[in-house]
Backbone atoms as SQL, in Angstrom:
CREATE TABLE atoms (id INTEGER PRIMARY KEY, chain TEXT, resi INTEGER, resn TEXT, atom TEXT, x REAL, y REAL, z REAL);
INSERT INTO atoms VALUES
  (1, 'A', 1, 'UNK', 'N', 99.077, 124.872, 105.062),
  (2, 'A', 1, 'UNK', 'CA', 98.810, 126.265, 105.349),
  (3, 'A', 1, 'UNK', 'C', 98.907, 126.555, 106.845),
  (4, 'A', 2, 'UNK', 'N', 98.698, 125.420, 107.707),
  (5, 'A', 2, 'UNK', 'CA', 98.496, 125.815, 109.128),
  (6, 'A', 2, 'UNK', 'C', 100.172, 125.729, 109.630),
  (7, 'A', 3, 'UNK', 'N', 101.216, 125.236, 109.487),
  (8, 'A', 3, 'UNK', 'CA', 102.621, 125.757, 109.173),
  (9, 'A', 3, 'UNK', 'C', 103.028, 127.054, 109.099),
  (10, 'A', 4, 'UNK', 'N', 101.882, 128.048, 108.358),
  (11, 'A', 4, 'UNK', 'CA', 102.716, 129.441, 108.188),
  (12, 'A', 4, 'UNK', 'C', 102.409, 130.328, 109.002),
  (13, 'A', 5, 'UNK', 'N', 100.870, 129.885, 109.952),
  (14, 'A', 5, 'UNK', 'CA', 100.443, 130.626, 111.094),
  (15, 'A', 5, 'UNK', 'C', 101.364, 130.233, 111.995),
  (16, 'A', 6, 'UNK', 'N', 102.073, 129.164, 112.325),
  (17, 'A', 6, 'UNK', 'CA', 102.901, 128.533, 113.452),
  (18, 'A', 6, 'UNK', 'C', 103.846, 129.216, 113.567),
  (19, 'A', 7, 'UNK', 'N', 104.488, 129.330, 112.274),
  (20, 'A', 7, 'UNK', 'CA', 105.746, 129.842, 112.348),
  (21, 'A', 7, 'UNK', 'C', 105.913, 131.068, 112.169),
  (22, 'A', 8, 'UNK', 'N', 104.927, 132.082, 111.963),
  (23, 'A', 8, 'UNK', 'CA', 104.989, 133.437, 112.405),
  (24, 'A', 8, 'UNK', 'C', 104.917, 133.656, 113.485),
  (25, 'A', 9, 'UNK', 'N', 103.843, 133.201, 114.163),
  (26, 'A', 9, 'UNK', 'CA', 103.481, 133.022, 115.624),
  (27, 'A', 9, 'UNK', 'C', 104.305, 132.846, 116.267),
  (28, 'A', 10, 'UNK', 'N', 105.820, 132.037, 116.204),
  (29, 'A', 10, 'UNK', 'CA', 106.881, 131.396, 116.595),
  (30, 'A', 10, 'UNK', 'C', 107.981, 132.956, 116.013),
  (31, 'A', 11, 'UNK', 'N', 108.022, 133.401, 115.051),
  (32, 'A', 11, 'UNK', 'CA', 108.780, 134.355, 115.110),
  (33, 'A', 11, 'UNK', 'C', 108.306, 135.795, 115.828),
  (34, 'A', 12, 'UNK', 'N', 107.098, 136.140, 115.825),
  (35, 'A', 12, 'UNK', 'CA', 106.294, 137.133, 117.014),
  (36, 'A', 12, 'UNK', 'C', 106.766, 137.089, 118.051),
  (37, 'A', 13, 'UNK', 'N', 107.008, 136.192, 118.546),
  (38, 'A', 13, 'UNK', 'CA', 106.716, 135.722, 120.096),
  (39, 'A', 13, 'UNK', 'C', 108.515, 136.313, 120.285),
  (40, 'A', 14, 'UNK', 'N', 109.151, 135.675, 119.417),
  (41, 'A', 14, 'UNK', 'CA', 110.789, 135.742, 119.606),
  (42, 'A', 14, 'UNK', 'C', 111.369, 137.247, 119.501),
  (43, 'A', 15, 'UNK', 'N', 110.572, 137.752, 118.501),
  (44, 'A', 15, 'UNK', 'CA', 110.891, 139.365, 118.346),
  (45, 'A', 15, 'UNK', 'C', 110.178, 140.134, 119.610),
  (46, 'A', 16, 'UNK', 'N', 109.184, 139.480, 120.366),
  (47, 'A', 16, 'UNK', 'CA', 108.872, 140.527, 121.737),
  (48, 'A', 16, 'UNK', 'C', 109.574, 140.072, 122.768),
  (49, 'A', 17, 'UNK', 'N', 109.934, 138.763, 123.110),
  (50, 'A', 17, 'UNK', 'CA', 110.991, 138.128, 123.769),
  (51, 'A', 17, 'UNK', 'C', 112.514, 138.931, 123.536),
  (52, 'A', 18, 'UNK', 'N', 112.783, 139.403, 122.603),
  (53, 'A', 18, 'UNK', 'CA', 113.954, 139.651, 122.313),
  (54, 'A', 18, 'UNK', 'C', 113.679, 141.444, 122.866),
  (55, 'A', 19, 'UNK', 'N', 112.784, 141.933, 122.464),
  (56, 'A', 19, 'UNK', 'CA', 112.854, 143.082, 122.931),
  (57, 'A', 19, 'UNK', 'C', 113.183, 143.513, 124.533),
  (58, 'A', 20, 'UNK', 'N', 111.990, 142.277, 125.212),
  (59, 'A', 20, 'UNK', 'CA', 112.215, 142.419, 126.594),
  (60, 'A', 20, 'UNK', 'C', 113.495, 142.056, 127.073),
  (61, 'A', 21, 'UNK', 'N', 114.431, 141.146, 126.586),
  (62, 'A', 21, 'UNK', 'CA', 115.745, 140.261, 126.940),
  (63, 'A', 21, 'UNK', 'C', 116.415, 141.972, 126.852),
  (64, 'A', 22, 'UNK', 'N', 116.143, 142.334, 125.805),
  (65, 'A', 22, 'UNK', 'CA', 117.612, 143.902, 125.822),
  (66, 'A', 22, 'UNK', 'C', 116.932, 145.006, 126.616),
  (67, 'A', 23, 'UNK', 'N', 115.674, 144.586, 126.816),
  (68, 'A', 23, 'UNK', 'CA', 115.426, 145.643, 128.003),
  (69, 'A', 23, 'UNK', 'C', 116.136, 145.501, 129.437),
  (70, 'A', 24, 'UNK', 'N', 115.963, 144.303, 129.540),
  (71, 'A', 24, 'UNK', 'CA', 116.185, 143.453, 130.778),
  (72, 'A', 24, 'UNK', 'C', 117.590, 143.070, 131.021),
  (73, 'A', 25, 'UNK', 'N', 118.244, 143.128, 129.968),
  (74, 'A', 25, 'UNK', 'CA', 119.870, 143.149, 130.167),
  (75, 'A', 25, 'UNK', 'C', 120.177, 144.277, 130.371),
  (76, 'A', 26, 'UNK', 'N', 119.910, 145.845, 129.699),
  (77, 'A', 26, 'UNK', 'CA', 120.325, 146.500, 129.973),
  (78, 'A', 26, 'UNK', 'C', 119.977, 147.053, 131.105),
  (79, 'A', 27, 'UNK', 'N', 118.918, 146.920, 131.892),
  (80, 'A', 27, 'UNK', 'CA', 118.258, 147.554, 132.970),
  (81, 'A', 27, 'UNK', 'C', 119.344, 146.608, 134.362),
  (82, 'A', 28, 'UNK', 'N', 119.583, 145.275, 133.694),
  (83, 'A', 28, 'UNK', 'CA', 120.373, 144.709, 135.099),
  (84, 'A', 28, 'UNK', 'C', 121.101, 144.464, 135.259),
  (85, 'A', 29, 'UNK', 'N', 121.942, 144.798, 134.220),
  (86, 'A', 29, 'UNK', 'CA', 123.925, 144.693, 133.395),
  (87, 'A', 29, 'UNK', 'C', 124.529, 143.898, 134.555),
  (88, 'A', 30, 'UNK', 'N', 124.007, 142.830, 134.137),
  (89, 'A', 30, 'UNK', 'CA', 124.936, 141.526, 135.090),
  (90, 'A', 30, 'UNK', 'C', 125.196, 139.944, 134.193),
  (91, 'A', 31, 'UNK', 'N', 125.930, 139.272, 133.692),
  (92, 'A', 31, 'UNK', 'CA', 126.087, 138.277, 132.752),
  (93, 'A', 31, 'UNK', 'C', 125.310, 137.371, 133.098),
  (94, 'A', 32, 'UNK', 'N', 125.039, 137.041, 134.575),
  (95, 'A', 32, 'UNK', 'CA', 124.372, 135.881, 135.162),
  (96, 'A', 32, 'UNK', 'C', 122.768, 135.878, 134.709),
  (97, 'A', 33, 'UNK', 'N', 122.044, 137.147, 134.227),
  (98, 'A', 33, 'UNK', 'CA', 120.526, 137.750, 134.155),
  (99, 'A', 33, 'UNK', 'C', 120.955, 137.282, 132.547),
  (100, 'A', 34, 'UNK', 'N', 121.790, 137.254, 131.923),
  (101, 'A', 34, 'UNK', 'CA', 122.065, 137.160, 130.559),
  (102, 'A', 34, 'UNK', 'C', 121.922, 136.325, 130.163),
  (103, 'A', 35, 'UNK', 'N', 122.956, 135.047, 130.797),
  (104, 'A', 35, 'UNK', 'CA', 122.707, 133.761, 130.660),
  (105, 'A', 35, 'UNK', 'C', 121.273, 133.463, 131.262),
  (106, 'A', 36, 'UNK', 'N', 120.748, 133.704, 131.793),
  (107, 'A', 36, 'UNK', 'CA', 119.430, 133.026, 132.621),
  (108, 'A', 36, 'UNK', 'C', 118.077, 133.628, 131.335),
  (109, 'A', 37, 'UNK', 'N', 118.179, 134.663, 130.834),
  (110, 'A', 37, 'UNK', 'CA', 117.156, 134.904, 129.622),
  (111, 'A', 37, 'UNK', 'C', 117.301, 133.830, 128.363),
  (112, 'A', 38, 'UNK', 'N', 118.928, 133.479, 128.270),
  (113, 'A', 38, 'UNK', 'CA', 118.947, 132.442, 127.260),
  (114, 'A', 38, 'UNK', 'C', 118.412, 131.208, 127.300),
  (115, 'A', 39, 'UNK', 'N', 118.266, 130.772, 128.751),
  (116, 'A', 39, 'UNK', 'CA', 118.008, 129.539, 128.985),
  (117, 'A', 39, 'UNK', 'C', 116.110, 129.558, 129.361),
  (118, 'A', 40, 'UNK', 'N', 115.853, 130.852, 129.437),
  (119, 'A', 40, 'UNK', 'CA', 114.357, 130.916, 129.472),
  (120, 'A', 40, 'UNK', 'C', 113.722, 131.264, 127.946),
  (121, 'A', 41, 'UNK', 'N', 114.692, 131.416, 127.002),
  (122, 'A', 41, 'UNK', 'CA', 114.083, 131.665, 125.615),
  (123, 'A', 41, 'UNK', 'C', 113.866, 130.493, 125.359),
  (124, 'A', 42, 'UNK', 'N', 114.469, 129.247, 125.270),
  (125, 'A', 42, 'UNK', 'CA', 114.837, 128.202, 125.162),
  (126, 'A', 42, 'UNK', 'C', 113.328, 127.921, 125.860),
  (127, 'A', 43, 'UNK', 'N', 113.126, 127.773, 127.014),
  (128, 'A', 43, 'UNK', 'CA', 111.539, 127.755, 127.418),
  (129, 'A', 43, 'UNK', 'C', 110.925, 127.422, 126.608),
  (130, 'A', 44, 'UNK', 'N', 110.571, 129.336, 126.623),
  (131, 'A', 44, 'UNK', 'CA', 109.637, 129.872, 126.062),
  (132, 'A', 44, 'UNK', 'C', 108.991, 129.305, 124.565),
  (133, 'A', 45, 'UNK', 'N', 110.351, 129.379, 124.049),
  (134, 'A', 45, 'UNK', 'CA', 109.933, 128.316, 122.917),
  (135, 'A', 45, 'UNK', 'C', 109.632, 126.670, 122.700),
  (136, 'A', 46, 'UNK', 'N', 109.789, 126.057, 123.528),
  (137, 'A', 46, 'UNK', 'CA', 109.228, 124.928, 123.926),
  (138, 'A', 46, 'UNK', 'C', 107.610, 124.945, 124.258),
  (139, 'A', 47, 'UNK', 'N', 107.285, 126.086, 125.390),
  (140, 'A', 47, 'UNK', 'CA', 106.140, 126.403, 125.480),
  (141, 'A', 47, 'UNK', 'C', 105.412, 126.481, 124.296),
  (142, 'A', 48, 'UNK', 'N', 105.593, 127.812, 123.860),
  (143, 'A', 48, 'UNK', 'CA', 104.941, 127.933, 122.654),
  (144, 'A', 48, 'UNK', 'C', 104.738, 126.839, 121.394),
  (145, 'A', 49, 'UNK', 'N', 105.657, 125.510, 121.410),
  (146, 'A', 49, 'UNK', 'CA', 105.823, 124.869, 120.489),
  (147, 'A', 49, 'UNK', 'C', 104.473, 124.113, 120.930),
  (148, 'A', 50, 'UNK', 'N', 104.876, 123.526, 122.037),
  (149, 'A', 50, 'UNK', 'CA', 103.630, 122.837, 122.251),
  (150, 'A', 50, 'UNK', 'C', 102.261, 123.176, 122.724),
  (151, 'A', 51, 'UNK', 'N', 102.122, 124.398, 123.411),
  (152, 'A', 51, 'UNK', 'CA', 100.714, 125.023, 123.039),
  (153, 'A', 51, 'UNK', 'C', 99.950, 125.026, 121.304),
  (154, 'A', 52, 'UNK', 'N', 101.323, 125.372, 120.424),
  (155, 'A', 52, 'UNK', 'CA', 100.691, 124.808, 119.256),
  (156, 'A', 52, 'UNK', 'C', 100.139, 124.000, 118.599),
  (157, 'A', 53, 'UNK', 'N', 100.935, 122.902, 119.024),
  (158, 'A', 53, 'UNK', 'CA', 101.134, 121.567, 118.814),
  (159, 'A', 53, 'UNK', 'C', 99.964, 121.109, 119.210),
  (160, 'A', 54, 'UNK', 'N', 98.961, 121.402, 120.766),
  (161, 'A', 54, 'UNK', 'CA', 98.153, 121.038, 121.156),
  (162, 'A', 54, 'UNK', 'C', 96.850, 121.542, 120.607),
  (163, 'A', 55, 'UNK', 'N', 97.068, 122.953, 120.478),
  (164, 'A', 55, 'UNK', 'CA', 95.894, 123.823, 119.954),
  (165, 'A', 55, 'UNK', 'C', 95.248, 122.809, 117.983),
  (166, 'A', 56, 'UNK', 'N', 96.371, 122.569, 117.399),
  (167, 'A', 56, 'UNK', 'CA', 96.407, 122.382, 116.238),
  (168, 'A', 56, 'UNK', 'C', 95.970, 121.319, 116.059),
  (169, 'A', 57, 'UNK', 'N', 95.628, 119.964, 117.069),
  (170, 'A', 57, 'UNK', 'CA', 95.367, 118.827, 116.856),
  (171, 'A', 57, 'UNK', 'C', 96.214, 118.051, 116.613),
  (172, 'A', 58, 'UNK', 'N', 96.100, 116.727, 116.627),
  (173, 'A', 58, 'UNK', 'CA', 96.935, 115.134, 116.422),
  (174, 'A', 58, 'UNK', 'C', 97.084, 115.346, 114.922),
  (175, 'A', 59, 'UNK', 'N', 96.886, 116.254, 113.790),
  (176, 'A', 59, 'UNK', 'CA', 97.540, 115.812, 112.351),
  (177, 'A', 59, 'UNK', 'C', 98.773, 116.187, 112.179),
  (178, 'A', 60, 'UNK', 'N', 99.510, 116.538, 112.993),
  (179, 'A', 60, 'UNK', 'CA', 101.418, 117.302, 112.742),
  (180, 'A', 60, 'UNK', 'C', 101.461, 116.269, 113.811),
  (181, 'A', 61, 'UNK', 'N', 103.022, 115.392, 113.486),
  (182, 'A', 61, 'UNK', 'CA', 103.369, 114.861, 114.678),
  (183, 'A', 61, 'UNK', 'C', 104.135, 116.142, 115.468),
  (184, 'A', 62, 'UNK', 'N', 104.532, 115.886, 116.221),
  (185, 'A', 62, 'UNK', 'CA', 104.549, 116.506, 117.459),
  (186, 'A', 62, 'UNK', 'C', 106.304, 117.054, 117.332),
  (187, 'A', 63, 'UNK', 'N', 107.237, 116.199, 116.896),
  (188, 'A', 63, 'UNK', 'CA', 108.511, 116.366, 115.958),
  (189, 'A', 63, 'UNK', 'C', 108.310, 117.787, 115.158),
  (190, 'A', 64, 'UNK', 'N', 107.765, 117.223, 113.929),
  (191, 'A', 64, 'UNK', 'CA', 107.309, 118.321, 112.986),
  (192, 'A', 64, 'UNK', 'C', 106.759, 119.796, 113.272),
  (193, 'A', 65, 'UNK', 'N', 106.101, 119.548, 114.233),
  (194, 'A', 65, 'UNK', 'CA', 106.102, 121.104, 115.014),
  (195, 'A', 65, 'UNK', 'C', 106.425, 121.617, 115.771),
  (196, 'A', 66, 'UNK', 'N', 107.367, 120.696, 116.421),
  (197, 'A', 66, 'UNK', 'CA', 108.713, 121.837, 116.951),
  (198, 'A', 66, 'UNK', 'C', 109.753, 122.257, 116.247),
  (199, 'A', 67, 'UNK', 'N', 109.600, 121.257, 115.072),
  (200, 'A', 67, 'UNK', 'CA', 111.119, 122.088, 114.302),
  (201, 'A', 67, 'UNK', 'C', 110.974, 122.775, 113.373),
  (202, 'A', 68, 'UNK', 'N', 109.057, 123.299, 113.185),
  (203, 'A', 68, 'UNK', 'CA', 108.728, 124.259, 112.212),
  (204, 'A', 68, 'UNK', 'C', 108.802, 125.237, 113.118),
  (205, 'A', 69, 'UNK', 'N', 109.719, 126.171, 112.599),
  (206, 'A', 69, 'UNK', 'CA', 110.042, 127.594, 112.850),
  (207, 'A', 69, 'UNK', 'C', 111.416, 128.072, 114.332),
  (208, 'A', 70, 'UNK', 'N', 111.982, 127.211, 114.302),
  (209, 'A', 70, 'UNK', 'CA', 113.153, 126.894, 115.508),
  (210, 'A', 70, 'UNK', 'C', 114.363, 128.186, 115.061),
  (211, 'A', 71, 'UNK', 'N', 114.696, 127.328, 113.699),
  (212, 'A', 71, 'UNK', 'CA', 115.691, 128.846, 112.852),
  (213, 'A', 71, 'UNK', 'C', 115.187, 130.230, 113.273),
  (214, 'A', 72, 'UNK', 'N', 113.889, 130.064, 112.592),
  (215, 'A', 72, 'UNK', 'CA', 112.655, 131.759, 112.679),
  (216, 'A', 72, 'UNK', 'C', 113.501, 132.384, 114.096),
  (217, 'A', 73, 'UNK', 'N', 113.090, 131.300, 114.596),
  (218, 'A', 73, 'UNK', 'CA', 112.982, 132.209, 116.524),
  (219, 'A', 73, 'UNK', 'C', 114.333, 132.532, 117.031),
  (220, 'A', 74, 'UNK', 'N', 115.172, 131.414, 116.895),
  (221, 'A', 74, 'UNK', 'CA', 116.530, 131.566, 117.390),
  (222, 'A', 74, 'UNK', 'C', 117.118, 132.994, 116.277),
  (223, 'A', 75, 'UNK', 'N', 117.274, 133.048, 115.095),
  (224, 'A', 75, 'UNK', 'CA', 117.392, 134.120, 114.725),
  (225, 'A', 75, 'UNK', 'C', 117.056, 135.513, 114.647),
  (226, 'A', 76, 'UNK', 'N', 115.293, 135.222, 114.673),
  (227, 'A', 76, 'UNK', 'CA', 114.550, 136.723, 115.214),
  (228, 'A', 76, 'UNK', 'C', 115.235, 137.116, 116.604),
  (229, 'A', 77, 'UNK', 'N', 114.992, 136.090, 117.654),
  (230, 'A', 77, 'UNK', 'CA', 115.200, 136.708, 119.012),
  (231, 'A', 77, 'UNK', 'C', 116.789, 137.027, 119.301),
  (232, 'A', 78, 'UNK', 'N', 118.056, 136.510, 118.645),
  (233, 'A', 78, 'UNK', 'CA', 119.240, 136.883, 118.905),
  (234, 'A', 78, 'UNK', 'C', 119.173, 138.366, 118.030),
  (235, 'A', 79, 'UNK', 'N', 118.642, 138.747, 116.900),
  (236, 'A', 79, 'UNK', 'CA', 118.639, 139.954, 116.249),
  (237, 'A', 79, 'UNK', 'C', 118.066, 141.132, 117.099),
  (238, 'A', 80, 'UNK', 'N', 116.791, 140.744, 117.351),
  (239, 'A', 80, 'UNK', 'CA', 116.039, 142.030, 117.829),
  (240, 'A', 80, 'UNK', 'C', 116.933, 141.744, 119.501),
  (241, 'A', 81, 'UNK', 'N', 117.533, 140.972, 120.028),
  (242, 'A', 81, 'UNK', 'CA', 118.092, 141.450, 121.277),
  (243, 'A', 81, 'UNK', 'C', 119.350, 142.035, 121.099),
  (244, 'A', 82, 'UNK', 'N', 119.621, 141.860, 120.343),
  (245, 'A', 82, 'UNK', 'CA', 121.018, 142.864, 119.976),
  (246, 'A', 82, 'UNK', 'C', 120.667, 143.841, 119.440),
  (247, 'A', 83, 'UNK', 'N', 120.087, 144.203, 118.783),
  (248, 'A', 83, 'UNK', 'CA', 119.625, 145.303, 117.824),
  (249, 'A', 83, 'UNK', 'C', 118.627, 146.332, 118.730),
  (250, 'A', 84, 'UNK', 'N', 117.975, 146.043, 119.559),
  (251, 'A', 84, 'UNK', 'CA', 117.222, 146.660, 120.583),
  (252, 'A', 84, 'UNK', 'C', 118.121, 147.310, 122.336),
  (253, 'A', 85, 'UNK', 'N', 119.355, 145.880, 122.393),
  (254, 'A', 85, 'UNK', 'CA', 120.489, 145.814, 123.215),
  (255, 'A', 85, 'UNK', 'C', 121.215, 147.680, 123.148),
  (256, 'A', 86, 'UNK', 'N', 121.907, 147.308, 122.039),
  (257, 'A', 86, 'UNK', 'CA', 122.564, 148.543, 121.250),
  (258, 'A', 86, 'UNK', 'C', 121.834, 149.400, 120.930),
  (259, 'A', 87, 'UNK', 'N', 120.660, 149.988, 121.001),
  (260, 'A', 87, 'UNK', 'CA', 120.053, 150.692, 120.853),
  (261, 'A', 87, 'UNK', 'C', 119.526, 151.657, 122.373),
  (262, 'A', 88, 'UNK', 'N', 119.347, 151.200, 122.812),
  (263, 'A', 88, 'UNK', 'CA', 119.396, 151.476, 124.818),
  (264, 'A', 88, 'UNK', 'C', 120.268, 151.806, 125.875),
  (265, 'A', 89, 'UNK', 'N', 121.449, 151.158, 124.669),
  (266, 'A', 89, 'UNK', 'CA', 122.653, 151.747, 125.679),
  (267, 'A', 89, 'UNK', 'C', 123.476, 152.451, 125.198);
């Protein structure tokens, strides 16, 4: 059960991430700010993996909860940044 809080939590995070990324592209329409949000989503979700990971205790190895909800995020956050992208401009 503690899996399905993770991985919402993990898709939340990607859908407000994604909002700010098409704010933030469109506000600074430069490719270089583009590429540099991709490589901080990428972060971000690392962060968040292991704040979980830590919060949740030693019973998930540490594997297992980073790759619960990876799809979730990479898909939420490329959607809502395009979809929010195109919507602004």
């Amino acid at each position: 059960m503690r899996f399905d809080y993770v991985y919402w939590i993990k898709v939340f995070t990607a859908a407000v991430y994604g909002y700010a990324s098409a704010f933030a592209t469109a506000v600074l329409n430069s490719p270089l700010y583009t590429y540099a949000l991709l490589f901080l989503s990428a972060l971000l979700y690392v962060a968040v993996a292991e704040a979980l990971w830590r919060a949740g205790g030693s019973s998930v190895r540490r594997r297992q909860s980073y790759l619960n909800g990876v799809g979730g995020f990479a898909g939420v956050y490329l959607l809502t940044w395009l979809l929010f992208f195109n919507l602004l401009t």
